[in-house]
PDB file of C-alpha atoms and ligand atoms in Angstrom:
ATOM      1  CA  UNK A   1     -32.369  -0.977  -8.128  1.00  0.00           C
ATOM      2  CA  UNK A   2     -34.200  -0.353 -11.363  1.00  0.00           C
ATOM      3  CA  UNK A   3     -32.802  -1.568 -14.696  1.00  0.00           C
ATOM      4  CA  UNK A   4     -31.101   1.734 -15.547  1.00  0.00           C
ATOM      5  CA  UNK A   5     -29.359   1.896 -12.168  1.00  0.00           C
ATOM      6  CA  UNK A   6     -28.207  -1.715 -12.562  1.00  0.00           C
ATOM      7  CA  UNK A   7     -26.733  -1.014 -15.987  1.00  0.00           C
ATOM      8  CA  UNK A   8     -25.157   2.222 -14.723  1.00  0.00           C
ATOM      9  CA  UNK A   9     -23.473   0.555 -11.781  1.00  0.00           C
ATOM     10  CA  UNK A  10     -22.236  -2.420 -13.848  1.00  0.00           C
ATOM     11  CA  UNK A  11     -20.946  -0.307 -16.746  1.00  0.00           C
ATOM     12  CA  UNK A  12     -19.645   2.382 -14.396  1.00  0.00           C
ATOM     13  CA  UNK A  13     -17.356  -0.167 -12.724  1.00  0.00           C
ATOM     14  CA  UNK A  14     -15.433  -0.778 -15.986  1.00  0.00           C
ATOM     15  CA  UNK A  15     -11.806   0.287 -15.480  1.00  0.00           C
ATOM     16  CA  UNK A  16     -10.359   3.025 -17.659  1.00  0.00           C
ATOM     17  CA  UNK A  17      -7.912   1.359 -20.117  1.00  0.00           C
ATOM     18  CA  UNK A  18      -5.229   3.999 -19.543  1.00  0.00           C
ATOM     19  CA  UNK A  19      -5.666   4.262 -15.767  1.00  0.00           C
ATOM     20  CA  UNK A  20      -7.083   0.944 -14.551  1.00  0.00           C
ATOM     21  CA  UNK A  21      -7.163   2.200 -10.960  1.00  0.00           C
ATOM     22  CA  UNK A  22     -10.065   4.445 -11.989  1.00  0.00           C
ATOM     23  CA  UNK A  23     -13.450   3.380 -13.310  1.00  0.00           C
ATOM     24  CA  UNK A  24     -15.254   5.128 -16.134  1.00  0.00           C
ATOM     25  CA  UNK A  25     -17.809   6.304 -13.537  1.00  0.00           C
ATOM     26  CA  UNK A  26     -14.989   7.771 -11.372  1.00  0.00           C
ATOM     27  CA  UNK A  27     -13.751   9.722 -14.378  1.00  0.00           C
ATOM     28  CA  UNK A  28     -17.208  10.917 -15.437  1.00  0.00           C
ATOM     29  CA  UNK A  29     -16.839   9.222 -18.851  1.00  0.00           C
ATOM     30  CA  UNK A  30     -20.133   7.337 -18.436  1.00  0.00           C
ATOM     31  CA  UNK A  31     -22.753  10.038 -19.009  1.00  0.00           C
ATOM     32  CA  UNK A  32     -26.235   8.628 -19.543  1.00  0.00           C
ATOM     33  CA  UNK A  33     -28.081   5.316 -19.784  1.00  0.00           C
ATOM     34  CA  UNK A  34     -31.556   5.043 -21.337  1.00  0.00           C
ATOM     35  CA  UNK A  35     -33.890   2.125 -22.092  1.00  0.00           C
ATOM     36  CA  UNK A  36     -36.770   2.546 -24.525  1.00  0.00           C
ATOM     37  CA  UNK A  37     -40.083   0.666 -24.495  1.00  0.00           C
ATOM     38  CA  UNK A  38     -38.719  -2.102 -26.748  1.00  0.00           C
ATOM     39  CA  UNK A  39     -35.815  -2.795 -24.371  1.00  0.00           C
ATOM     40  CA  UNK A  40     -33.167  -1.103 -26.502  1.00  0.00           C
ATOM     41  CA  UNK A  41     -30.378   0.349 -24.366  1.00  0.00           C
ATOM     42  CA  UNK A  42     -28.556   3.564 -25.286  1.00  0.00           C
ATOM     43  CA  UNK A  43     -25.396   4.497 -23.412  1.00  0.00           C
ATOM     44  CA  UNK A  44     -23.686   7.891 -23.818  1.00  0.00           C
ATOM     45  CA  UNK A  45     -19.969   8.170 -23.138  1.00  0.00           C
ATOM     46  CA  UNK A  46     -17.704  11.218 -23.361  1.00  0.00           C
ATOM     47  CA  UNK A  47     -13.945  10.659 -23.813  1.00  0.00           C
ATOM     48  CA  UNK A  48     -11.505  12.562 -21.611  1.00  0.00           C
ATOM     49  CA  UNK A  49     -10.213  14.225 -24.776  1.00  0.00           C
ATOM     50  CA  UNK A  50     -11.246  13.864 -28.411  1.00  0.00           C
ATOM     51  CA  UNK A  51      -9.085  11.362 -30.257  1.00  0.00           C
ATOM     52  CA  UNK A  52      -8.511   9.427 -27.044  1.00  0.00           C
ATOM     53  CA  UNK A  53      -7.043   6.104 -28.260  1.00  0.00           C
ATOM     54  CA  UNK A  54      -8.750   4.210 -25.440  1.00  0.00           C
ATOM     55  CA  UNK A  55     -12.228   5.172 -26.654  1.00  0.00           C
ATOM     56  CA  UNK A  56     -12.786   2.110 -28.880  1.00  0.00           C
ATOM     57  CA  UNK A  57     -11.800  -0.169 -26.010  1.00  0.00           C
ATOM     58  CA  UNK A  58     -14.176   1.615 -23.640  1.00  0.00           C
ATOM     59  CA  UNK A  59     -17.025   1.410 -26.168  1.00  0.00           C
ATOM     60  CA  UNK A  60     -16.492  -2.353 -26.670  1.00  0.00           C
ATOM     61  CA  UNK A  61     -16.225  -2.949 -22.918  1.00  0.00           C
ATOM     62  CA  UNK A  62     -19.496  -1.077 -22.296  1.00  0.00           C
ATOM     63  CA  UNK A  63     -21.313  -2.980 -25.066  1.00  0.00           C
ATOM     64  CA  UNK A  64     -20.140  -6.330 -23.688  1.00  0.00           C
ATOM     65  CA  UNK A  65     -21.039  -5.343 -20.135  1.00  0.00           C
ATOM     66  CA  UNK A  66     -24.586  -4.273 -21.065  1.00  0.00           C
ATOM     67  CA  UNK A  67     -25.111  -7.511 -23.039  1.00  0.00           C
ATOM     68  CA  UNK A  68     -23.877  -9.488 -20.025  1.00  0.00           C
ATOM     69  CA  UNK A  69     -26.598  -7.753 -18.017  1.00  0.00           C
ATOM     70  CA  UNK A  70     -29.154  -9.362 -20.347  1.00  0.00           C
ATOM     71  CA  UNK A  71     -29.705  -6.508 -22.822  1.00  0.00           C
ATOM     72  CA  UNK A  72     -28.692  -7.795 -26.270  1.00  0.00           C
ATOM     73  CA  UNK A  73     -29.794  -4.642 -28.085  1.00  0.00           C
ATOM     74  CA  UNK A  74     -27.360  -1.879 -27.115  1.00  0.00           C
ATOM     75  CA  UNK A  75     -25.936   1.227 -28.761  1.00  0.00           C
ATOM     76  CA  UNK A  76     -22.987   3.069 -27.234  1.00  0.00           C
ATOM     77  CA  UNK A  77     -22.841   6.661 -28.438  1.00  0.00           C
ATOM     78  CA  UNK A  78     -19.866   8.977 -28.175  1.00  0.00           C
ATOM     79  CA  UNK A  79     -20.998  12.426 -27.074  1.00  0.00           C
ATOM     80  CA  UNK A  80     -18.406  15.167 -27.640  1.00  0.00           C
ATOM     81  CA  UNK A  81     -20.516  18.152 -26.630  1.00  0.00           C
ATOM     82  CA  UNK A  82     -20.367  19.313 -23.932  1.00  0.00           C
ATOM     83  CA  UNK A  83     -16.696  18.374 -23.852  1.00  0.00           C
ATOM     84  CA  UNK A  84     -15.392  16.341 -20.932  1.00  0.00           C
ATOM     85  CA  UNK A  85     -13.821  18.331 -18.146  1.00  0.00           C
ATOM     86  CA  UNK A  86     -11.723  17.288 -15.175  1.00  0.00           C
ATOM     87  CA  UNK A  87     -14.465  18.889 -13.038  1.00  0.00           C
ATOM     88  CA  UNK A  88     -16.561  15.775 -13.811  1.00  0.00           C
ATOM     89  CA  UNK A  89     -14.129  13.569 -11.917  1.00  0.00           C
ATOM     90  CA  UNK A  90     -15.532  12.200  -8.673  1.00  0.00           C
ATOM     91  CA  UNK A  91     -13.959  12.891  -5.299  1.00  0.00           C
ATOM     92  CA  UNK A  92     -13.195   9.133  -5.150  1.00  0.00           C
ATOM     93  CA  UNK A  93     -11.221   9.513  -8.390  1.00  0.00           C
ATOM     94  CA  UNK A  94      -9.100  12.339  -6.931  1.00  0.00           C
ATOM     95  CA  UNK A  95      -8.356  10.282  -3.820  1.00  0.00           C
ATOM     96  CA  UNK A  96      -7.370   7.244  -5.922  1.00  0.00           C
ATOM     97  CA  UNK A  97      -5.081   9.337  -8.134  1.00  0.00           C
ATOM     98  CA  UNK A  98      -3.214  10.618  -5.073  1.00  0.00           C
ATOM     99  CA  UNK A  99      -2.903   7.070  -3.719  1.00  0.00           C
ATOM    100  CA  UNK A 100      -1.245   6.105  -7.002  1.00  0.00           C
ATOM    101  CA  UNK A 101       1.181   9.032  -6.769  1.00  0.00           C
ATOM    102  CA  UNK A 102      -0.562  11.123  -9.413  1.00  0.00           C
ATOM    103  CA  UNK A 103      -1.405  14.742  -8.599  1.00  0.00           C
ATOM    104  CA  UNK A 104      -5.142  15.141  -9.310  1.00  0.00           C
ATOM    105  CA  UNK A 105      -6.402  17.967 -11.505  1.00  0.00           C
ATOM    106  CA  UNK A 106      -6.926  21.252  -9.692  1.00  0.00           C
ATOM    107  CA  UNK A 107     -10.564  22.230  -9.185  1.00  0.00           C
ATOM    108  CA  UNK A 108     -11.658  25.671 -10.311  1.00  0.00           C
ATOM    109  CA  UNK A 109      -8.445  25.977 -12.327  1.00  0.00           C
ATOM    110  CA  UNK A 110     -10.218  27.743 -15.192  1.00  0.00           C
ATOM    111  CA  UNK A 111     -11.192  30.564 -12.822  1.00  0.00           C
ATOM    112  CA  UNK A 112      -7.822  31.228 -11.170  1.00  0.00           C
ATOM    113  CA  UNK A 113      -5.046  29.347 -12.981  1.00  0.00           C
ATOM    114  CA  UNK A 114      -2.111  31.238 -11.470  1.00  0.00           C
ATOM    115  CA  UNK A 115      -3.155  30.998  -7.851  1.00  0.00           C
ATOM    116  CA  UNK A 116      -3.739  27.256  -7.490  1.00  0.00           C
ATOM    117  CA  UNK A 117      -0.669  25.117  -6.942  1.00  0.00           C
ATOM    118  CA  UNK A 118      -0.282  21.495  -7.970  1.00  0.00           C
ATOM    119  CA  UNK A 119       0.458  19.726  -4.691  1.00  0.00           C
ATOM    120  CA  UNK A 120       3.173  17.060  -4.522  1.00  0.00           C
ATOM    121  CA  UNK A 121       1.336  13.748  -3.949  1.00  0.00           C
ATOM    122  CA  UNK A 122       4.183  12.568  -1.686  1.00  0.00           C
ATOM    123  CA  UNK A 123       4.784  15.527   0.669  1.00  0.00           C
ATOM    124  CA  UNK A 124       1.964  18.005  -0.132  1.00  0.00           C
ATOM    125  CA  UNK A 125       4.429  20.777  -0.973  1.00  0.00           C
ATOM    126  CA  UNK A 126       3.138  23.509  -3.280  1.00  0.00           C
ATOM    127  CA  UNK A 127       6.660  24.027  -4.710  1.00  0.00           C
ATOM    128  CA  UNK A 128       6.276  21.899  -7.824  1.00  0.00           C
ATOM    129  CA  UNK A 129       7.104  22.693 -11.439  1.00  0.00           C
ATOM    130  CA  UNK A 130       6.413  21.069 -14.781  1.00  0.00           C
ATOM    131  CA  UNK A 131       9.223  19.070 -16.429  1.00  0.00           C
ATOM    132  CA  UNK A 132       7.252  17.917 -19.481  1.00  0.00           C
ATOM    133  CA  UNK A 133       3.758  18.800 -20.663  1.00  0.00           C
ATOM    134  CA  UNK A 134       3.048  15.246 -21.871  1.00  0.00           C
ATOM    135  CA  UNK A 135       3.789  12.172 -19.784  1.00  0.00           C
ATOM    136  CA  UNK A 136       2.777   8.539 -20.196  1.00  0.00           C
ATOM    137  CA  UNK A 137      -0.612   9.637 -21.542  1.00  0.00           C
ATOM    138  CA  UNK A 138      -1.730  12.865 -23.219  1.00  0.00           C
ATOM    139  CA  UNK A 139      -3.827  13.607 -20.136  1.00  0.00           C
ATOM    140  CA  UNK A 140      -0.788  13.743 -17.899  1.00  0.00           C
ATOM    141  CA  UNK A 141       2.190  16.046 -17.443  1.00  0.00           C
ATOM    142  CA  UNK A 142       5.398  15.260 -15.557  1.00  0.00           C
ATOM    143  CA  UNK A 143       6.221  17.509 -12.589  1.00  0.00           C
ATOM    144  CA  UNK A 144       8.937  17.652  -9.986  1.00  0.00           C
ATOM    145  CA  UNK A 145       8.716  18.691  -6.337  1.00  0.00           C
ATOM    146  CA  UNK A 146      11.381  21.112  -5.106  1.00  0.00           C
ATOM    147  CA  UNK A 147      10.808  20.074  -1.486  1.00  0.00           C
ATOM    148  CA  UNK A 148      11.286  16.293  -1.661  1.00  0.00           C
ATOM    149  CA  UNK A 149      12.665  15.833  -5.178  1.00  0.00           C
ATOM    150  CA  UNK A 150       9.839  13.485  -6.203  1.00  0.00           C
ATOM    151  CA  UNK A 151       9.034  13.334  -9.917  1.00  0.00           C
ATOM    152  CA  UNK A 152       5.340  12.620 -10.385  1.00  0.00           C
ATOM    153  CA  UNK A 153       2.606  12.628 -13.018  1.00  0.00           C
ATOM    154  CA  UNK A 154      -0.048  15.343 -12.901  1.00  0.00           C
ATOM    155  CA  UNK A 155      -3.487  14.751 -14.389  1.00  0.00           C
ATOM    156  CA  UNK A 156      -3.888  18.041 -16.238  1.00  0.00           C
ATOM    157  CA  UNK A 157      -6.987  20.196 -15.979  1.00  0.00           C
ATOM    158  CA  UNK A 158      -8.990  20.577 -19.148  1.00  0.00           C
TER     159      UNK A 158
HETATM  160 ZN1   ZN B 201       7.270  16.564  -2.496  1.00  0.00          ZN
END
């Protein structure tokens, strides 16, 4: 592995503060890693939504991680454009969300919002409805399944 790949894989393995089951690479928060000729490391991160309270924690974790890799000179930049989208989530992230009982964001939702159901993570039923638009985090809604009665969080598309 070259230096950039090593930094990417180390920093990418940092857990998301709000959903520790997922890494910042799983979520697509870690965008770019660069090293210039003098050995200065720049890391770009994009929060899942602007004003995300976990962002300072993520920035500090990334800085510490890069320093631990032997690069003392590091700048972590927050990049807000283009805005983060749930389409950047890895397939591994969607699988992990389901394992934790969270319905993953629907893919292609922006193209056909009314035709894609949120599946119940317990029984796969499409008969689910939203109980509350905001759950334990701003990213999540609370839904209920009409088939099995399960109440579950849904990671909203945006
Ligand atoms: Zn169900």
